[in-house]
Amino acid sequence: MKKRRKKRKSAYLFFLLPSFLGVTLFVLAPFADVVRRSFVTAVTGEFRGFENYRMVFETRAFRMAAGNTARFILVCLPLLIGLGLIIAYFLSRFPRIRFLKSAFLFPMAIPAATVVLIWKLVFDKQGFLNLALTSLSKRLAGMGLVEAATVFQTDYMGTAAAFWVLVFSYIWKNLGYTVVLWLTGILSISEEVREAARVDGAGEWKCFIRIIMPNLKPVLYTITVLSFLNTFKAFREAYLVAGSYPDESMYLLQHLFNNWFTKMDFDKMAAAAVCMGLLLFAAIMLLQKLWDEGD
């Protein structure tokens, strides 16, 4: 028995060793070097203590970018998770929906450059949205519902509305895979359990709260973590649409890091990267703890 256990442990170690070496070489070692750089000057390598961190938090651009990023996460996560659950629960009633699940992933397959072109056509000063609003205004004026028609020429990407355009872009692109994940969890729940609950007099709402939601906790955790991490990928569309210096409402941490990298301001960049890494790790650990306590 002892020999078998030793062989199993050796087999597990040999199985995990390539992955562990890969993570150490390409993730842990580079991050350790970033931590070291956050305490020294980029040019001379002179030790500066927490001076780089102080400079980061005193920078107005960092506070603005961090605030916008936090606001973006707090707005997008509930919208994405809630809408995905509602749509998935509605679609789960259709027996053939499992054959159409791949269609929901279509937005993720569209290249970012194509998405940016669509957003420019829609939200530009002369875009489709302004044309549609102007046409609607003229119709209302013709019907006598408003005094005069209004010509809309708002540059949505150059105003505070840019933030909500970015929110719309994120929801549109990630809603499909969220629906697929929710559908997978809902369809994995035995129909017999739900039917037994209905026979006992439970309504649709009670079945949803008492049976479906408790069984969807693992799926909810997965969706929350993935959606949280994907909020940091919205930079691609924002950068391609508005460049390095967009409207302040959509100036995110990724814009700031990109600009610091361009200016070779590696001192502050390393300190900010360490702060972001620790914040992400703490957020995921907090979510894990909340889910464990909920079980």
PDB file of C-alpha atoms in Angstrom:
ATOM      1  CA  MET A   1       0.000   0.000   0.000  1.00  0.00           C
ATOM      2  CA  LYS A   2       2.799   2.422   0.896  1.00  0.00           C
ATOM      3  CA  LYS A   3       4.570   1.689  -2.383  1.00  0.00           C
ATOM      4  CA  ARG A   4       1.345   2.347  -4.315  1.00  0.00           C
ATOM      5  CA  ARG A   5       0.828   5.646  -2.519  1.00  0.00           C
ATOM      6  CA  LYS A   6       4.386   6.698  -3.264  1.00  0.00           C
ATOM      7  CA  LYS A   7       3.916   5.778  -6.922  1.00  0.00           C
ATOM      8  CA  ARG A   8       0.664   7.786  -7.050  1.00  0.00           C
ATOM      9  CA  LYS A   9       2.339  10.798  -5.449  1.00  0.00           C
ATOM     10  CA  SER A  10       5.239  10.515  -7.898  1.00  0.00           C
ATOM     11  CA  ALA A  11       2.787  10.254 -10.806  1.00  0.00           C
ATOM     12  CA  TYR A  12       0.879  13.346  -9.597  1.00  0.00           C
ATOM     13  CA  LEU A  13       4.114  15.284  -9.223  1.00  0.00           C
ATOM     14  CA  PHE A  14       5.326  14.356 -12.723  1.00  0.00           C
ATOM     15  CA  PHE A  15       1.877  15.226 -14.107  1.00  0.00           C
ATOM     16  CA  LEU A  16       1.786  18.668 -12.422  1.00  0.00           C
ATOM     17  CA  LEU A  17       5.464  19.522 -12.869  1.00  0.00           C
ATOM     18  CA  PRO A  18       5.246  20.851 -16.495  1.00  0.00           C
ATOM     19  CA  SER A  19       2.281  23.086 -15.624  1.00  0.00           C
ATOM     20  CA  PHE A  20       3.963  24.314 -12.449  1.00  0.00           C
ATOM     21  CA  LEU A  21       7.184  25.105 -14.308  1.00  0.00           C
ATOM     22  CA  GLY A  22       5.222  26.931 -17.007  1.00  0.00           C
ATOM     23  CA  VAL A  23       3.324  29.049 -14.467  1.00  0.00           C
ATOM     24  CA  THR A  24       6.534  29.786 -12.563  1.00  0.00           C
ATOM     25  CA  LEU A  25       8.488  30.743 -15.670  1.00  0.00           C
ATOM     26  CA  PHE A  26       5.844  32.800 -17.479  1.00  0.00           C
ATOM     27  CA  VAL A  27       3.694  34.188 -14.613  1.00  0.00           C
ATOM     28  CA  LEU A  28       5.275  34.090 -11.151  1.00  0.00           C
ATOM     29  CA  ALA A  29       8.825  35.018 -12.141  1.00  0.00           C
ATOM     30  CA  PRO A  30       7.809  38.017 -14.315  1.00  0.00           C
ATOM     31  CA  PHE A  31       5.426  39.243 -11.602  1.00  0.00           C
ATOM     32  CA  ALA A  32       8.179  38.923  -8.988  1.00  0.00           C
ATOM     33  CA  ASP A  33      10.398  41.053 -11.235  1.00  0.00           C
ATOM     34  CA  VAL A  34       7.614  43.665 -11.514  1.00  0.00           C
ATOM     35  CA  VAL A  35       7.339  43.733  -7.704  1.00  0.00           C
ATOM     36  CA  ARG A  36      11.101  44.328  -7.489  1.00  0.00           C
ATOM     37  CA  ARG A  37      10.924  47.116 -10.080  1.00  0.00           C
ATOM     38  CA  SER A  38       8.108  48.821  -8.150  1.00  0.00           C
ATOM     39  CA  PHE A  39      10.565  49.621  -5.336  1.00  0.00           C
ATOM     40  CA  VAL A  40      13.455  50.908  -7.478  1.00  0.00           C
ATOM     41  CA  THR A  41      14.076  53.489 -10.173  1.00  0.00           C
ATOM     42  CA  ALA A  42      13.787  52.259 -13.746  1.00  0.00           C
ATOM     43  CA  VAL A  43      17.035  53.848 -14.963  1.00  0.00           C
ATOM     44  CA  THR A  44      19.534  53.513 -12.103  1.00  0.00           C
ATOM     45  CA  GLY A  45      17.919  50.697 -10.120  1.00  0.00           C
ATOM     46  CA  GLU A  46      18.222  52.742  -6.930  1.00  0.00           C
ATOM     47  CA  PHE A  47      15.981  51.582  -4.077  1.00  0.00           C
ATOM     48  CA  ARG A  48      13.147  54.059  -3.441  1.00  0.00           C
ATOM     49  CA  GLY A  49      10.905  52.221  -1.004  1.00  0.00           C
ATOM     50  CA  PHE A  50       7.237  53.148  -1.396  1.00  0.00           C
ATOM     51  CA  GLU A  51       7.959  56.365  -3.291  1.00  0.00           C
ATOM     52  CA  ASN A  52       6.688  54.909  -6.570  1.00  0.00           C
ATOM     53  CA  TYR A  53       3.428  53.883  -4.908  1.00  0.00           C
ATOM     54  CA  ARG A  54       3.012  57.354  -3.423  1.00  0.00           C
ATOM     55  CA  MET A  55       3.496  58.928  -6.850  1.00  0.00           C
ATOM     56  CA  VAL A  56       0.883  56.605  -8.344  1.00  0.00           C
ATOM     57  CA  PHE A  57      -1.828  57.438  -5.823  1.00  0.00           C
ATOM     58  CA  GLU A  58      -1.082  61.154  -6.034  1.00  0.00           C
ATOM     59  CA  THR A  59      -1.538  61.137  -9.823  1.00  0.00           C
ATOM     60  CA  ARG A  60      -4.933  62.524 -10.866  1.00  0.00           C
ATOM     61  CA  ALA A  61      -4.993  60.364 -13.993  1.00  0.00           C
ATOM     62  CA  PHE A  62      -4.647  57.206 -11.877  1.00  0.00           C
ATOM     63  CA  ARG A  63      -7.463  58.198  -9.529  1.00  0.00           C
ATOM     64  CA  MET A  64      -9.714  59.044 -12.470  1.00  0.00           C
ATOM     65  CA  ALA A  65      -8.887  55.826 -14.343  1.00  0.00           C
ATOM     66  CA  ALA A  66      -9.333  53.698 -11.218  1.00  0.00           C
ATOM     67  CA  GLY A  67     -12.683  55.349 -10.477  1.00  0.00           C
ATOM     68  CA  ASN A  68     -13.912  54.837 -14.049  1.00  0.00           C
ATOM     69  CA  THR A  69     -12.778  51.209 -14.030  1.00  0.00           C
ATOM     70  CA  ALA A  70     -14.523  50.524 -10.703  1.00  0.00           C
ATOM     71  CA  ARG A  71     -17.681  52.228 -11.977  1.00  0.00           C
ATOM     72  CA  PHE A  72     -17.529  50.209 -15.196  1.00  0.00           C
ATOM     73  CA  ILE A  73     -17.237  46.938 -13.247  1.00  0.00           C
ATOM     74  CA  LEU A  74     -20.043  47.800 -10.813  1.00  0.00           C
ATOM     75  CA  VAL A  75     -22.386  48.715 -13.677  1.00  0.00           C
ATOM     76  CA  CYS A  76     -21.512  45.915 -16.099  1.00  0.00           C
ATOM     77  CA  LEU A  77     -21.369  42.883 -13.809  1.00  0.00           C
ATOM     78  CA  PRO A  78     -24.948  43.076 -12.416  1.00  0.00           C
ATOM     79  CA  LEU A  79     -26.352  43.946 -15.858  1.00  0.00           C
ATOM     80  CA  LEU A  80     -24.517  41.131 -17.629  1.00  0.00           C
ATOM     81  CA  ILE A  81     -25.215  38.454 -15.004  1.00  0.00           C
ATOM     82  CA  GLY A  82     -28.843  39.474 -14.490  1.00  0.00           C
ATOM     83  CA  LEU A  83     -29.718  39.793 -18.183  1.00  0.00           C
ATOM     84  CA  GLY A  84     -27.944  36.538 -18.976  1.00  0.00           C
ATOM     85  CA  LEU A  85     -29.902  34.678 -16.284  1.00  0.00           C
ATOM     86  CA  ILE A  86     -33.272  36.110 -17.379  1.00  0.00           C
ATOM     87  CA  ILE A  87     -32.683  35.294 -21.052  1.00  0.00           C
ATOM     88  CA  ALA A  88     -31.313  31.828 -20.278  1.00  0.00           C
ATOM     89  CA  TYR A  89     -34.245  30.968 -18.002  1.00  0.00           C
ATOM     90  CA  PHE A  90     -36.706  32.075 -20.687  1.00  0.00           C
ATOM     91  CA  LEU A  91     -34.892  30.129 -23.433  1.00  0.00           C
ATOM     92  CA  SER A  92     -34.580  26.999 -21.290  1.00  0.00           C
ATOM     93  CA  ARG A  93     -38.314  26.393 -21.761  1.00  0.00           C
ATOM     94  CA  PHE A  94     -37.773  25.671 -25.447  1.00  0.00           C
ATOM     95  CA  PRO A  95     -36.744  22.030 -25.943  1.00  0.00           C
ATOM     96  CA  ARG A  96     -34.651  22.636 -29.070  1.00  0.00           C
ATOM     97  CA  ILE A  97     -32.661  25.548 -27.674  1.00  0.00           C
ATOM     98  CA  ARG A  98     -29.642  23.362 -26.850  1.00  0.00           C
ATOM     99  CA  PHE A  99     -28.998  23.018 -30.610  1.00  0.00           C
ATOM    100  CA  LEU A 100     -28.787  26.824 -30.984  1.00  0.00           C
ATOM    101  CA  LYS A 101     -26.417  27.511 -28.097  1.00  0.00           C
ATOM    102  CA  SER A 102     -23.433  28.009 -30.402  1.00  0.00           C
ATOM    103  CA  ALA A 103     -25.258  30.897 -32.104  1.00  0.00           C
ATOM    104  CA  PHE A 104     -25.033  32.930 -28.882  1.00  0.00           C
ATOM    105  CA  LEU A 105     -21.226  32.889 -29.132  1.00  0.00           C
ATOM    106  CA  PHE A 106     -21.281  34.734 -32.465  1.00  0.00           C
ATOM    107  CA  PRO A 107     -20.469  38.195 -30.982  1.00  0.00           C
ATOM    108  CA  MET A 108     -17.267  36.803 -29.429  1.00  0.00           C
ATOM    109  CA  ALA A 109     -16.141  35.555 -32.856  1.00  0.00           C
ATOM    110  CA  ILE A 110     -16.372  39.014 -34.446  1.00  0.00           C
ATOM    111  CA  PRO A 111     -12.960  40.740 -34.632  1.00  0.00           C
ATOM    112  CA  ALA A 112     -12.509  43.825 -32.477  1.00  0.00           C
ATOM    113  CA  ALA A 113     -11.788  45.972 -35.551  1.00  0.00           C
ATOM    114  CA  THR A 114     -15.166  45.044 -37.038  1.00  0.00           C
ATOM    115  CA  VAL A 115     -16.948  45.860 -33.776  1.00  0.00           C
ATOM    116  CA  VAL A 116     -15.204  49.251 -33.677  1.00  0.00           C
ATOM    117  CA  LEU A 117     -16.287  50.012 -37.241  1.00  0.00           C
ATOM    118  CA  ILE A 118     -19.901  49.207 -36.323  1.00  0.00           C
ATOM    119  CA  TRP A 119     -19.750  51.453 -33.244  1.00  0.00           C
ATOM    120  CA  LYS A 120     -18.343  54.304 -35.339  1.00  0.00           C
ATOM    121  CA  LEU A 121     -21.134  53.925 -37.882  1.00  0.00           C
ATOM    122  CA  VAL A 122     -23.767  53.899 -35.143  1.00  0.00           C
ATOM    123  CA  PHE A 123     -22.493  56.427 -32.594  1.00  0.00           C
ATOM    124  CA  ASP A 124     -20.670  58.934 -34.794  1.00  0.00           C
ATOM    125  CA  LYS A 125     -21.899  62.530 -35.160  1.00  0.00           C
ATOM    126  CA  GLN A 126     -23.353  61.552 -38.534  1.00  0.00           C
ATOM    127  CA  GLY A 127     -24.065  57.983 -37.446  1.00  0.00           C
ATOM    128  CA  PHE A 128     -27.170  55.846 -37.655  1.00  0.00           C
ATOM    129  CA  LEU A 129     -28.315  56.615 -34.118  1.00  0.00           C
ATOM    130  CA  ASN A 130     -28.456  60.365 -34.730  1.00  0.00           C
ATOM    131  CA  LEU A 131     -30.149  59.779 -38.092  1.00  0.00           C
ATOM    132  CA  ALA A 132     -32.767  57.563 -36.438  1.00  0.00           C
ATOM    133  CA  LEU A 133     -33.419  60.085 -33.645  1.00  0.00           C
ATOM    134  CA  THR A 134     -33.680  62.937 -36.169  1.00  0.00           C
ATOM    135  CA  SER A 135     -36.120  60.923 -38.293  1.00  0.00           C
ATOM    136  CA  LEU A 136     -38.217  60.109 -35.232  1.00  0.00           C
ATOM    137  CA  SER A 137     -38.242  63.771 -34.204  1.00  0.00           C
ATOM    138  CA  LYS A 138     -39.453  64.809 -37.669  1.00  0.00           C
ATOM    139  CA  ARG A 139     -42.256  62.246 -37.545  1.00  0.00           C
ATOM    140  CA  LEU A 140     -43.366  63.450 -34.117  1.00  0.00           C
ATOM    141  CA  ALA A 141     -43.302  67.034 -35.381  1.00  0.00           C
ATOM    142  CA  GLY A 142     -45.398  66.011 -38.401  1.00  0.00           C
ATOM    143  CA  MET A 143     -47.952  64.414 -36.096  1.00  0.00           C
ATOM    144  CA  GLY A 144     -48.080  67.555 -33.963  1.00  0.00           C
ATOM    145  CA  LEU A 145     -46.697  65.843 -30.858  1.00  0.00           C
ATOM    146  CA  VAL A 146     -43.722  68.238 -30.658  1.00  0.00           C
ATOM    147  CA  GLU A 147     -43.440  71.851 -31.754  1.00  0.00           C
ATOM    148  CA  ALA A 148     -40.469  71.478 -34.088  1.00  0.00           C
ATOM    149  CA  ALA A 149     -38.170  68.725 -35.293  1.00  0.00           C
ATOM    150  CA  THR A 150     -34.735  68.407 -33.698  1.00  0.00           C
ATOM    151  CA  VAL A 151     -31.625  67.561 -35.682  1.00  0.00           C
ATOM    152  CA  PHE A 152     -29.413  65.301 -33.555  1.00  0.00           C
ATOM    153  CA  GLN A 153     -25.668  65.639 -34.150  1.00  0.00           C
ATOM    154  CA  THR A 154     -24.221  64.365 -30.899  1.00  0.00           C
ATOM    155  CA  ASP A 155     -20.741  62.847 -30.997  1.00  0.00           C
ATOM    156  CA  TYR A 156     -21.422  60.127 -28.434  1.00  0.00           C
ATOM    157  CA  MET A 157     -17.803  58.998 -28.209  1.00  0.00           C
ATOM    158  CA  GLY A 158     -16.682  62.541 -27.388  1.00  0.00           C
ATOM    159  CA  THR A 159     -19.074  63.161 -24.501  1.00  0.00           C
ATOM    160  CA  ALA A 160     -19.948  61.562 -21.163  1.00  0.00           C
ATOM    161  CA  ALA A 161     -22.210  59.197 -23.125  1.00  0.00           C
ATOM    162  CA  ALA A 162     -19.021  57.381 -24.202  1.00  0.00           C
ATOM    163  CA  PHE A 163     -19.061  55.469 -20.917  1.00  0.00           C
ATOM    164  CA  TRP A 164     -22.506  54.021 -21.671  1.00  0.00           C
ATOM    165  CA  VAL A 165     -21.469  53.192 -25.227  1.00  0.00           C
ATOM    166  CA  LEU A 166     -18.621  51.166 -23.727  1.00  0.00           C
ATOM    167  CA  VAL A 167     -21.046  49.478 -21.315  1.00  0.00           C
ATOM    168  CA  PHE A 168     -23.337  48.605 -24.239  1.00  0.00           C
ATOM    169  CA  SER A 169     -20.386  47.217 -26.194  1.00  0.00           C
ATOM    170  CA  TYR A 170     -19.292  45.024 -23.271  1.00  0.00           C
ATOM    171  CA  ILE A 171     -22.816  43.692 -22.629  1.00  0.00           C
ATOM    172  CA  TRP A 172     -23.404  43.001 -26.319  1.00  0.00           C
ATOM    173  CA  LYS A 173     -20.146  41.094 -26.751  1.00  0.00           C
ATOM    174  CA  ASN A 174     -20.264  39.024 -23.540  1.00  0.00           C
ATOM    175  CA  LEU A 175     -23.978  38.375 -23.142  1.00  0.00           C
ATOM    176  CA  GLY A 176     -23.950  35.379 -25.486  1.00  0.00           C
ATOM    177  CA  TYR A 177     -21.414  33.260 -23.604  1.00  0.00           C
ATOM    178  CA  THR A 178     -23.076  34.238 -20.292  1.00  0.00           C
ATOM    179  CA  VAL A 179     -26.405  32.942 -21.607  1.00  0.00           C
ATOM    180  CA  VAL A 180     -24.716  29.721 -22.740  1.00  0.00           C
ATOM    181  CA  LEU A 181     -23.183  29.158 -19.299  1.00  0.00           C
ATOM    182  CA  TRP A 182     -26.497  29.834 -17.545  1.00  0.00           C
ATOM    183  CA  LEU A 183     -28.299  27.534 -19.996  1.00  0.00           C
ATOM    184  CA  THR A 184     -25.802  24.751 -19.329  1.00  0.00           C
ATOM    185  CA  GLY A 185     -26.434  25.018 -15.596  1.00  0.00           C
ATOM    186  CA  ILE A 186     -30.237  25.240 -15.918  1.00  0.00           C
ATOM    187  CA  LEU A 187     -30.506  22.332 -18.356  1.00  0.00           C
ATOM    188  CA  SER A 188     -28.347  20.168 -16.075  1.00  0.00           C
ATOM    189  CA  ILE A 189     -30.999  20.366 -13.318  1.00  0.00           C
ATOM    190  CA  SER A 190     -33.244  17.328 -13.379  1.00  0.00           C
ATOM    191  CA  GLU A 191     -36.680  18.075 -14.782  1.00  0.00           C
ATOM    192  CA  GLU A 192     -38.135  15.467 -12.437  1.00  0.00           C
ATOM    193  CA  VAL A 193     -37.179  17.565  -9.413  1.00  0.00           C
ATOM    194  CA  ARG A 194     -38.980  20.594 -10.818  1.00  0.00           C
ATOM    195  CA  GLU A 195     -42.016  18.547 -11.760  1.00  0.00           C
ATOM    196  CA  ALA A 196     -42.188  17.106  -8.239  1.00  0.00           C
ATOM    197  CA  ALA A 197     -42.075  20.632  -6.809  1.00  0.00           C
ATOM    198  CA  ARG A 198     -44.900  21.737  -9.105  1.00  0.00           C
ATOM    199  CA  VAL A 199     -46.984  18.740  -8.055  1.00  0.00           C
ATOM    200  CA  ASP A 200     -46.478  19.760  -4.420  1.00  0.00           C
ATOM    201  CA  GLY A 201     -47.945  23.177  -5.262  1.00  0.00           C
ATOM    202  CA  ALA A 202     -44.809  25.235  -5.837  1.00  0.00           C
ATOM    203  CA  GLY A 203     -45.282  28.025  -8.350  1.00  0.00           C
ATOM    204  CA  GLU A 204     -42.834  29.125 -11.030  1.00  0.00           C
ATOM    205  CA  TRP A 205     -41.224  31.727  -8.769  1.00  0.00           C
ATOM    206  CA  LYS A 206     -40.735  29.270  -5.866  1.00  0.00           C
ATOM    207  CA  CYS A 207     -39.233  26.684  -8.221  1.00  0.00           C
ATOM    208  CA  PHE A 208     -36.825  29.307  -9.478  1.00  0.00           C
ATOM    209  CA  ILE A 209     -35.775  30.513  -5.989  1.00  0.00           C
ATOM    210  CA  ARG A 210     -35.786  27.203  -4.083  1.00  0.00           C
ATOM    211  CA  ILE A 211     -34.630  24.726  -6.749  1.00  0.00           C
ATOM    212  CA  ILE A 212     -32.956  26.384  -9.716  1.00  0.00           C
ATOM    213  CA  MET A 213     -30.894  29.115  -8.021  1.00  0.00           C
ATOM    214  CA  PRO A 214     -29.328  26.882  -5.306  1.00  0.00           C
ATOM    215  CA  ASN A 215     -28.179  24.485  -8.032  1.00  0.00           C
ATOM    216  CA  LEU A 216     -26.681  27.331 -10.064  1.00  0.00           C
ATOM    217  CA  LYS A 217     -24.198  28.545  -7.420  1.00  0.00           C
ATOM    218  CA  PRO A 218     -21.135  26.955  -9.093  1.00  0.00           C
ATOM    219  CA  VAL A 219     -22.201  28.428 -12.437  1.00  0.00           C
ATOM    220  CA  LEU A 220     -22.779  31.830 -10.832  1.00  0.00           C
ATOM    221  CA  TYR A 221     -19.266  31.797  -9.373  1.00  0.00           C
ATOM    222  CA  THR A 222     -17.727  30.876 -12.740  1.00  0.00           C
ATOM    223  CA  ILE A 223     -19.708  33.540 -14.603  1.00  0.00           C
ATOM    224  CA  THR A 224     -18.886  36.207 -12.018  1.00  0.00           C
ATOM    225  CA  VAL A 225     -15.134  35.547 -12.138  1.00  0.00           C
ATOM    226  CA  LEU A 226     -14.995  35.347 -15.947  1.00  0.00           C
ATOM    227  CA  SER A 227     -17.139  38.466 -16.371  1.00  0.00           C
ATOM    228  CA  PHE A 228     -15.008  40.325 -13.832  1.00  0.00           C
ATOM    229  CA  LEU A 229     -11.814  39.460 -15.690  1.00  0.00           C
ATOM    230  CA  ASN A 230     -13.377  40.291 -19.075  1.00  0.00           C
ATOM    231  CA  THR A 231     -14.187  43.825 -17.936  1.00  0.00           C
ATOM    232  CA  PHE A 232     -10.461  44.524 -18.239  1.00  0.00           C
ATOM    233  CA  LYS A 233     -10.551  43.440 -21.902  1.00  0.00           C
ATOM    234  CA  ALA A 234     -12.981  46.182 -22.932  1.00  0.00           C
ATOM    235  CA  PHE A 235      -9.920  48.395 -23.493  1.00  0.00           C
ATOM    236  CA  ARG A 236      -9.446  47.087 -27.030  1.00  0.00           C
ATOM    237  CA  GLU A 237     -12.693  48.529 -28.340  1.00  0.00           C
ATOM    238  CA  ALA A 238     -12.311  51.735 -26.319  1.00  0.00           C
ATOM    239  CA  TYR A 239      -8.759  52.264 -27.605  1.00  0.00           C
ATOM    240  CA  LEU A 240      -9.592  51.572 -31.252  1.00  0.00           C
ATOM    241  CA  VAL A 241     -12.637  53.855 -31.150  1.00  0.00           C
ATOM    242  CA  ALA A 242     -11.245  56.847 -29.244  1.00  0.00           C
ATOM    243  CA  GLY A 243      -7.478  56.383 -29.075  1.00  0.00           C
ATOM    244  CA  SER A 244      -5.109  56.805 -26.129  1.00  0.00           C
ATOM    245  CA  TYR A 245      -6.910  59.831 -24.695  1.00  0.00           C
ATOM    246  CA  PRO A 246     -10.688  59.298 -24.952  1.00  0.00           C
ATOM    247  CA  ASP A 247     -13.354  61.236 -23.099  1.00  0.00           C
ATOM    248  CA  GLU A 248     -12.664  61.271 -19.358  1.00  0.00           C
ATOM    249  CA  SER A 249     -15.790  59.180 -18.677  1.00  0.00           C
ATOM    250  CA  MET A 250     -14.242  56.147 -20.398  1.00  0.00           C
ATOM    251  CA  TYR A 251     -10.571  56.673 -19.501  1.00  0.00           C
ATOM    252  CA  LEU A 252      -9.742  53.313 -17.910  1.00  0.00           C
ATOM    253  CA  LEU A 253      -6.707  51.886 -16.166  1.00  0.00           C
ATOM    254  CA  GLN A 254      -5.675  50.169 -19.376  1.00  0.00           C
ATOM    255  CA  HIS A 255      -5.476  53.571 -21.093  1.00  0.00           C
ATOM    256  CA  LEU A 256      -3.291  54.844 -18.269  1.00  0.00           C
ATOM    257  CA  PHE A 257      -0.936  51.837 -18.392  1.00  0.00           C
ATOM    258  CA  ASN A 258      -0.670  52.151 -22.171  1.00  0.00           C
ATOM    259  CA  ASN A 259       0.222  55.844 -21.917  1.00  0.00           C
ATOM    260  CA  TRP A 260       2.752  55.233 -19.150  1.00  0.00           C
ATOM    261  CA  PHE A 261       4.345  52.496 -21.248  1.00  0.00           C
ATOM    262  CA  THR A 262       4.538  54.847 -24.250  1.00  0.00           C
ATOM    263  CA  LYS A 263       6.218  57.500 -22.104  1.00  0.00           C
ATOM    264  CA  MET A 264       8.487  54.814 -20.572  1.00  0.00           C
ATOM    265  CA  ASP A 265       7.294  55.747 -17.084  1.00  0.00           C
ATOM    266  CA  PHE A 266       8.097  52.267 -15.797  1.00  0.00           C
ATOM    267  CA  ASP A 267       8.424  53.262 -12.127  1.00  0.00           C
ATOM    268  CA  LYS A 268       4.783  54.183 -11.698  1.00  0.00           C
ATOM    269  CA  MET A 269       3.681  51.485 -14.126  1.00  0.00           C
ATOM    270  CA  ALA A 270       5.288  48.713 -12.050  1.00  0.00           C
ATOM    271  CA  ALA A 271       3.802  50.033  -8.791  1.00  0.00           C
ATOM    272  CA  ALA A 272       0.327  50.358 -10.335  1.00  0.00           C
ATOM    273  CA  ALA A 273       0.596  46.847 -11.838  1.00  0.00           C
ATOM    274  CA  VAL A 274       1.387  45.375  -8.407  1.00  0.00           C
ATOM    275  CA  CYS A 275      -1.601  47.181  -6.893  1.00  0.00           C
ATOM    276  CA  MET A 276      -3.858  45.884  -9.658  1.00  0.00           C
ATOM    277  CA  GLY A 277      -2.583  42.329  -9.311  1.00  0.00           C
ATOM    278  CA  LEU A 278      -3.149  42.314  -5.554  1.00  0.00           C
ATOM    279  CA  LEU A 279      -6.611  43.841  -5.998  1.00  0.00           C
ATOM    280  CA  LEU A 280      -7.645  41.204  -8.544  1.00  0.00           C
ATOM    281  CA  PHE A 281      -6.326  38.400  -6.344  1.00  0.00           C
ATOM    282  CA  ALA A 282      -8.154  39.785  -3.283  1.00  0.00           C
ATOM    283  CA  ALA A 283     -11.409  40.167  -5.231  1.00  0.00           C
ATOM    284  CA  ILE A 284     -11.319  36.576  -6.509  1.00  0.00           C
ATOM    285  CA  MET A 285     -10.440  35.230  -3.049  1.00  0.00           C
ATOM    286  CA  LEU A 286     -13.327  37.237  -1.563  1.00  0.00           C
ATOM    287  CA  LEU A 287     -15.729  35.787  -4.107  1.00  0.00           C
ATOM    288  CA  GLN A 288     -14.437  32.285  -3.322  1.00  0.00           C
ATOM    289  CA  LYS A 289     -14.968  32.867   0.407  1.00  0.00           C
ATOM    290  CA  LEU A 290     -18.498  34.176  -0.121  1.00  0.00           C
ATOM    291  CA  TRP A 291     -19.391  31.120  -2.201  1.00  0.00           C
ATOM    292  CA  ASP A 292     -17.857  28.736   0.333  1.00  0.00           C
ATOM    293  CA  GLU A 293     -19.797  30.377   3.151  1.00  0.00           C
ATOM    294  CA  GLY A 294     -22.971  30.212   1.084  1.00  0.00           C
ATOM    295  CA  ASP A 295     -22.585  26.459   0.768  1.00  0.00           C
TER     296      ASP A 295
END
